[in-house]
GROMACS .gro file of C-alpha atoms in nm:
model
  317
    1TYR     CA    1  -3.049  -3.201  -4.751
    2LEU     CA    2  -2.899  -2.859  -4.779
    3GLY     CA    3  -3.196  -2.738  -4.581
    4LEU     CA    4  -3.118  -3.005  -4.314
    5ILE     CA    5  -2.743  -2.913  -4.321
    6PHE     CA    6  -2.814  -2.535  -4.267
    7LEU     CA    7  -3.052  -2.610  -3.987
    8GLY     CA    8  -2.808  -2.818  -3.819
    9LEU     CA    9  -2.537  -2.570  -3.851
   10LEU     CA   10  -2.772  -2.304  -3.701
   11LEU     CA   11  -2.848  -2.521  -3.419
   12LEU     CA   12  -2.500  -2.571  -3.348
   13SER     CA   13  -2.421  -2.206  -3.357
   14LEU     CA   14  -2.675  -2.117  -3.078
   15PRO     CA   15  -2.469  -2.231  -2.790
   16TYR     CA   16  -2.193  -2.015  -2.908
   17PHE     CA   17  -2.383  -1.712  -2.924
   18SER     CA   18  -2.563  -1.780  -2.580
   19THR     CA   19  -2.223  -1.840  -2.406
   20ALA     CA   20  -2.079  -1.532  -2.567
   21GLN     CA   21  -2.357  -1.331  -2.402
   22GLU     CA   22  -2.295  -1.495  -2.066
   23LYS     CA   23  -1.922  -1.413  -2.089
   24THR     CA   24  -2.006  -1.021  -2.016
   25PRO     CA   25  -1.758  -0.924  -1.770
   26GLU     CA   26  -1.896  -0.867  -1.394
   27LYS     CA   27  -1.838  -0.536  -1.249
   28GLN     CA   28  -1.588  -0.582  -0.956
   29VAL     CA   29  -1.443  -0.342  -0.713
   30ASP     CA   30  -1.121  -0.470  -0.527
   31VAL     CA   31  -1.071  -0.383  -0.150
   32ILE     CA   32  -0.773  -0.389   0.076
   33LYS     CA   33  -0.751  -0.308   0.431
   34VAL     CA   34  -0.439  -0.120   0.572
   35ASN     CA   35  -0.459  -0.142   0.964
   36ASP     CA   36  -0.092  -0.080   1.035
   37ILE     CA   37   0.203   0.147   1.027
   38ILE     CA   38   0.294   0.282   0.674
   39SER     CA   39   0.603   0.070   0.606
   40PRO     CA   40   0.800  -0.091   0.306
   41ALA     CA   41   0.576  -0.402   0.348
   42ILE     CA   42   0.272  -0.203   0.317
   43ALA     CA   43   0.395  -0.001   0.033
   44GLU     CA   44   0.470  -0.318  -0.149
   45PHE     CA   45   0.125  -0.460  -0.051
   46ILE     CA   46  -0.040  -0.158  -0.197
   47THR     CA   47   0.160  -0.138  -0.514
   48ARG     CA   48   0.076  -0.523  -0.573
   49SER     CA   49  -0.285  -0.472  -0.488
   50ILE     CA   50  -0.299  -0.182  -0.749
   51GLU     CA   51  -0.131  -0.422  -1.016
   52GLU     CA   52  -0.398  -0.699  -0.929
   53ALA     CA   53  -0.679  -0.472  -0.947
   54THR     CA   54  -0.556  -0.346  -1.286
   55ARG     CA   55  -0.527  -0.696  -1.416
   56ASN     CA   56  -0.872  -0.774  -1.288
   57LYS     CA   57  -1.016  -0.471  -1.465
   58ALA     CA   58  -1.181  -0.359  -1.154
   59GLN     CA   59  -1.394  -0.039  -1.136
   60CYS     CA   60  -1.157   0.090  -0.862
   61LEU     CA   61  -0.941  -0.029  -0.581
   62VAL     CA   62  -1.063   0.076  -0.233
   63ILE     CA   63  -0.799   0.125   0.033
   64GLN     CA   64  -0.983   0.097   0.375
   65MET     CA   65  -0.722   0.273   0.611
   66ASP     CA   66  -0.662   0.315   0.983
   67THR     CA   67  -0.299   0.415   1.043
   68PRO     CA   68  -0.089   0.621   1.287
   69GLY     CA   69   0.148   0.712   1.012
   70GLY     CA   70   0.491   0.572   0.927
   71LEU     CA   71   0.780   0.618   0.707
   72ASP     CA   72   0.824   0.913   0.471
   73LEU     CA   73   0.975   0.704   0.184
   74SER     CA   74   0.704   0.439   0.183
   75MET     CA   75   0.439   0.701   0.187
   76ARG     CA   76   0.607   0.856  -0.125
   77ASP     CA   77   0.619   0.527  -0.295
   78ILE     CA   78   0.246   0.457  -0.235
   79ILE     CA   79   0.134   0.816  -0.334
   80LYS     CA   80   0.333   0.775  -0.659
   81ASP     CA   81   0.159   0.449  -0.738
   82VAL     CA   82  -0.178   0.588  -0.645
   83MET     CA   83  -0.138   0.888  -0.864
   84SER     CA   84   0.009   0.699  -1.181
   85SER     CA   85  -0.232   0.396  -1.145
   86ASP     CA   86  -0.464   0.324  -1.458
   87ILE     CA   87  -0.755   0.251  -1.240
   88PRO     CA   88  -0.931   0.508  -0.973
   89ILE     CA   89  -0.799   0.462  -0.615
   90VAL     CA   90  -1.039   0.535  -0.336
   91VAL     CA   91  -0.906   0.568   0.003
   92TYR     CA   92  -1.162   0.506   0.281
   93VAL     CA   93  -1.073   0.609   0.640
   94GLY     CA   94  -1.278   0.368   0.831
   95PRO     CA   95  -1.457   0.204   1.006
   96SER     CA   96  -1.572   0.450   1.289
   97GLY     CA   97  -1.297   0.506   1.526
   98ALA     CA   98  -1.018   0.479   1.261
   99ARG     CA   99  -0.776   0.763   1.167
  100ALA     CA  100  -0.555   0.866   0.882
  101ALA     CA  101  -0.270   1.039   1.077
  102SER     CA  102   0.055   1.151   0.949
  103ALA     CA  103   0.169   0.970   0.642
  104GLY     CA  104  -0.195   0.824   0.622
  105ALA     CA  105  -0.339   1.185   0.597
  106LEU     CA  106  -0.119   1.271   0.288
  107ILE     CA  107  -0.209   0.936   0.112
  108THR     CA  108  -0.576   1.020   0.175
  109VAL     CA  109  -0.525   1.368   0.010
  110ALA     CA  110  -0.359   1.213  -0.280
  111ALA     CA  111  -0.648   0.961  -0.349
  112ASP     CA  112  -0.862   1.011  -0.651
  113ILE     CA  113  -1.170   0.989  -0.419
  114ALA     CA  114  -1.127   1.044  -0.052
  115ALA     CA  115  -1.380   0.921   0.195
  116MET     CA  116  -1.404   0.896   0.568
  117ALA     CA  117  -1.651   0.702   0.804
  118PRO     CA  118  -1.829   0.917   1.077
  119GLY     CA  119  -1.620   0.923   1.401
  120THR     CA  120  -1.286   0.903   1.215
  121ASN     CA  121  -1.011   1.198   1.202
  122ILE     CA  122  -0.730   1.285   0.976
  123GLY     CA  123  -0.430   1.508   0.999
  124ALA     CA  124  -0.129   1.534   1.231
  125ALA     CA  125   0.122   1.504   0.944
  126HIS     CA  126   0.428   1.708   1.105
  127PRO     CA  127   0.749   1.513   1.002
  128VAL     CA  128   0.947   1.383   1.298
  129ALA     CA  129   1.272   1.176   1.343
  130MET     CA  130   1.267   0.822   1.369
  131GLY     CA  131   1.263   0.702   1.707
  132GLY     CA  132   1.161   1.024   1.864
  133GLY     CA  133   1.503   1.197   1.832
  134GLN     CA  134   1.576   1.550   1.780
  135MET     CA  135   1.691   1.687   1.453
  136SER     CA  136   1.896   2.002   1.421
  137ARG     CA  137   1.720   2.322   1.337
  138THR     CA  138   1.842   2.354   0.982
  139MET     CA  139   1.744   1.998   0.916
  140THR     CA  140   1.399   2.040   1.062
  141GLU     CA  141   1.340   2.345   0.844
  142LYS     CA  142   1.460   2.150   0.538
  143VAL     CA  143   1.233   1.845   0.603
  144LEU     CA  144   0.938   2.060   0.697
  145ASN     CA  145   0.970   2.282   0.386
  146ASP     CA  146   1.008   1.979   0.170
  147ALA     CA  147   0.687   1.804   0.324
  148VAL     CA  148   0.485   2.128   0.280
  149ALA     CA  149   0.583   2.160  -0.078
  150TYR     CA  150   0.501   1.804  -0.135
  151VAL     CA  151   0.151   1.808   0.035
  152THR     CA  152   0.072   2.143  -0.163
  153SER     CA  153   0.140   2.010  -0.495
  154ILE     CA  154  -0.072   1.707  -0.410
  155ALA     CA  155  -0.363   1.912  -0.288
  156GLU     CA  156  -0.360   2.133  -0.587
  157LYS     CA  157  -0.352   1.845  -0.815
  158LYS     CA  158  -0.626   1.669  -0.650
  159LYS     CA  159  -0.826   2.011  -0.598
  160ARG     CA  160  -0.849   1.971  -0.225
  161ASN     CA  161  -0.811   2.245   0.046
  162VAL     CA  162  -0.436   2.356   0.018
  163GLN     CA  163  -0.431   2.545   0.340
  164VAL     CA  164  -0.584   2.297   0.558
  165ALA     CA  165  -0.347   2.014   0.394
  166VAL     CA  166  -0.057   2.265   0.474
  167ARG     CA  167  -0.185   2.290   0.828
  168PHE     CA  168  -0.168   1.909   0.881
  169VAL     CA  169   0.203   1.945   0.814
  170ARG     CA  170   0.309   2.268   0.989
  171GLU     CA  171   0.088   2.284   1.284
  172SER     CA  172   0.007   1.896   1.320
  173VAL     CA  173  -0.361   1.997   1.293
  174SER     CA  174  -0.616   1.698   1.299
  175ILE     CA  175  -0.979   1.717   1.223
  176PRO     CA  176  -1.288   1.508   1.229
  177ALA     CA  177  -1.464   1.360   0.928
  178ASN     CA  178  -1.736   1.623   0.931
  179GLU     CA  179  -1.498   1.920   0.926
  180ALA     CA  180  -1.275   1.754   0.678
  181LEU     CA  181  -1.597   1.717   0.446
  182LYS     CA  182  -1.688   2.083   0.514
  183LEU     CA  183  -1.327   2.214   0.442
  184LYS     CA  184  -1.312   2.012   0.109
  185VAL     CA  185  -1.024   1.788   0.243
  186ILE     CA  186  -1.221   1.480   0.139
  187ASP     CA  187  -1.504   1.414  -0.099
  188LEU     CA  188  -1.770   1.245   0.116
  189ILE     CA  189  -1.840   1.056   0.426
  190ALA     CA  190  -1.988   0.690   0.406
  191ASN     CA  191  -2.122   0.485   0.703
  192ASP     CA  192  -1.942   0.140   0.558
  193LEU     CA  193  -1.822  -0.008   0.241
  194ASN     CA  194  -2.159  -0.071   0.081
  195ASP     CA  195  -2.268   0.304   0.150
  196LEU     CA  196  -1.925   0.405  -0.013
  197LEU     CA  197  -2.004   0.213  -0.334
  198GLN     CA  198  -2.333   0.356  -0.362
  199LYS     CA  199  -2.210   0.723  -0.320
  200ILE     CA  200  -1.914   0.685  -0.577
  201ASP     CA  201  -2.129   0.530  -0.818
  202GLY     CA  202  -2.117   0.754  -1.126
  203LYS     CA  203  -1.846   0.969  -1.037
  204THR     CA  204  -1.567   1.048  -1.314
  205VAL     CA  205  -1.193   1.085  -1.211
  206GLU     CA  206  -0.906   1.175  -1.423
  207LYS     CA  207  -0.633   0.926  -1.467
  208PRO     CA  208  -0.317   0.927  -1.687
  209LEU     CA  209  -0.504   0.756  -1.966
  210GLY     CA  210  -0.786   0.976  -1.964
  211ALA     CA  211  -1.139   1.015  -1.767
  212VAL     CA  212  -1.283   0.715  -1.586
  213LYS     CA  213  -1.637   0.705  -1.494
  214LEU     CA  214  -1.699   0.471  -1.203
  215SER     CA  215  -1.999   0.213  -1.189
  216THR     CA  216  -1.989   0.053  -0.844
  217LYS     CA  217  -2.346   0.013  -0.770
  218GLY     CA  218  -2.419  -0.362  -0.744
  219ALA     CA  219  -2.058  -0.450  -0.810
  220LYS     CA  220  -1.894  -0.770  -0.682
  221VAL     CA  221  -1.651  -0.689  -0.395
  222ASN     CA  222  -1.329  -0.877  -0.392
  223PHE     CA  223  -1.107  -0.852  -0.091
  224ILE     CA  224  -0.730  -0.883  -0.161
  225GLU     CA  225  -0.551  -1.024   0.147
  226MET     CA  226  -0.179  -0.979   0.250
  227GLY     CA  227   0.040  -1.259   0.179
  228PHE     CA  228   0.237  -1.440   0.460
  229ARG     CA  229   0.556  -1.274   0.361
  230GLN     CA  230   0.399  -0.928   0.368
  231ARG     CA  231   0.250  -0.984   0.710
  232PHE     CA  232   0.581  -1.098   0.844
  233LEU     CA  233   0.753  -0.786   0.685
  234ALA     CA  234   0.491  -0.552   0.820
  235ALA     CA  235   0.542  -0.684   1.167
  236LEU     CA  236   0.928  -0.640   1.133
  237SER     CA  237   0.871  -0.270   1.021
  238ASN     CA  238   0.747  -0.148   1.348
  239PRO     CA  239   0.987   0.100   1.440
  240ASN     CA  240   1.054  -0.026   1.800
  241LEU     CA  241   1.100  -0.372   1.685
  242ALA     CA  242   1.334  -0.247   1.414
  243TYR     CA  243   1.565  -0.069   1.688
  244ILE     CA  244   1.559  -0.388   1.894
  245LEU     CA  245   1.688  -0.586   1.590
  246MET     CA  246   1.953  -0.339   1.511
  247MET     CA  247   2.074  -0.358   1.893
  248ILE     CA  248   2.076  -0.717   1.877
  249GLY     CA  249   2.267  -0.717   1.543
  250MET     CA  250   2.533  -0.483   1.684
  251VAL     CA  251   2.589  -0.681   2.002
  252GLY     CA  252   2.589  -1.021   1.783
  253LEU     CA  253   2.866  -0.880   1.556
  254TYR     CA  254   3.063  -0.730   1.849
  255PHE     CA  255   3.050  -1.070   2.012
  256GLU     CA  256   3.165  -1.245   1.699
  257LEU     CA  257   3.454  -0.983   1.648
  258ALA     CA  258   3.566  -1.059   2.031
  259HIS     CA  259   3.543  -1.437   2.005
  260PRO     CA  260   3.641  -1.514   1.637
  261GLY     CA  261   3.505  -1.844   1.485
  262VAL     CA  262   3.192  -1.889   1.726
  263ILE     CA  263   2.991  -1.820   1.406
  264PHE     CA  264   2.639  -1.838   1.567
  265PRO     CA  265   2.639  -1.475   1.727
  266GLY     CA  266   2.777  -1.331   1.395
  267VAL     CA  267   2.507  -1.489   1.183
  268ILE     CA  268   2.222  -1.398   1.411
  269GLY     CA  269   2.367  -1.041   1.447
  270GLY     CA  270   2.380  -1.020   1.058
  271ILE     CA  271   2.039  -1.154   1.020
  272CYS     CA  272   1.908  -0.898   1.279
  273LEU     CA  273   2.101  -0.606   1.116
  274ILE     CA  274   1.954  -0.694   0.762
  275LEU     CA  275   1.597  -0.694   0.887
  276ALA     CA  276   1.668  -0.361   1.072
  277PHE     CA  277   1.801  -0.205   0.761
  278PHE     CA  278   1.505  -0.334   0.555
  279ALA     CA  279   1.268  -0.186   0.825
  280PHE     CA  280   1.450   0.156   0.811
  281ARG     CA  281   1.395   0.146   0.429
  282THR     CA  282   1.782   0.118   0.371
  283LEU     CA  283   1.747  -0.212   0.194
  284PRO     CA  284   1.507  -0.301  -0.094
  285VAL     CA  285   1.321  -0.626  -0.024
  286ASN     CA  286   1.485  -0.838  -0.270
  287TYR     CA  287   1.837  -0.743  -0.165
  288ALA     CA  288   1.741  -0.808   0.197
  289GLY     CA  289   1.615  -1.145   0.107
  290ILE     CA  290   1.926  -1.259  -0.085
  291LEU     CA  291   2.155  -1.132   0.202
  292LEU     CA  292   1.947  -1.312   0.462
  293ILE     CA  293   1.993  -1.639   0.253
  294GLN     CA  294   2.376  -1.567   0.242
  295CYS     CA  295   2.378  -1.531   0.617
  296CYS     CA  296   2.191  -1.849   0.665
  297GLN     CA  297   2.430  -2.038   0.447
  298LEU     CA  298   2.728  -1.935   0.656
  299TRP     CA  299   2.553  -2.113   0.959
  300MET     CA  300   2.372  -2.409   0.783
  301PRO     CA  301   2.517  -2.456   0.425
  302ILE     CA  302   2.233  -2.486   0.164
  303PRO     CA  303   2.252  -2.638  -0.164
  304PRO     CA  304   2.278  -2.385  -0.456
  305SER     CA  305   1.985  -2.496  -0.609
  306CYS     CA  306   1.765  -2.443  -0.305
  307SER     CA  307   1.914  -2.105  -0.243
  308ALA     CA  308   1.813  -2.005  -0.595
  309THR     CA  309   1.466  -2.135  -0.525
  310ALA     CA  310   1.441  -1.959  -0.198
  311ILE     CA  311   1.560  -1.635  -0.363
  312ILE     CA  312   1.283  -1.656  -0.627
  313CYS     CA  313   1.027  -1.738  -0.373
  314TRP     CA  314   1.140  -1.448  -0.153
  315ALA     CA  315   1.110  -1.200  -0.453
  316ARG     CA  316   0.767  -1.324  -0.563
  317MET     CA  317   0.586  -1.413  -0.255
   0.00000   0.00000   0.00000
């Protein structure tokens, strides 16, 4: 009887050991696509993607980029997250015909691994005023020197060509992929995403927690998509639309002050101004959401419970 009991326990334990072997984690690479202006919404999207890729224990996060540039503050937020992430961040300027201009060039320089597709270009990172306005000479020098020091520190840390990175900022130089590789601004050229994963396999990068060796060959590719709120905010962050919103907001508030009690122009003006301030990176996204809900309450009263739910949804979407 003891022998039969032992045999039964042994048979019952076999499924446990087989499932334990089957639960070996599958290699995964997370990928996002940035085909827009670098804005607060894009910065938030990249930040949350890094957090999700870290939770997924992905081998790396690939940022496939095609951007004309964008806001300095949003760019710096992205670079801080890229350089402090626990997993390797790969910036891939692609597909062919794409570009990493202005803020996109500095983000590429800050990547753990920088890659480009054939027929792409990088550079033209000279700082300019929003809306194309002119800055005073003193302010121009301050902003330029700050940008030069910033890109120099990043290029030195990532062991990239400092002189070329500085020329991106000082002279608005832009170079094609082949020249960027030759001048050691990037690490490699890849024809597509699959080619990229083949070429970065086995590379080791330094992260805050230590050296990380990539194992991307044959890894599962997981695409992370932007949520509806992030797509909506990205559309709002277009500088041209932001200025239109600001003008509509000012006209709406002026009309409300000239004709007190009308409410509608004041509410619409307030909403437009809040959205414009968010687009200009003056208001954080959560504060903007709270203020928008308060503006809507002036026009169409909402129960407190609904307001609280809306605020939570805005913060978490």
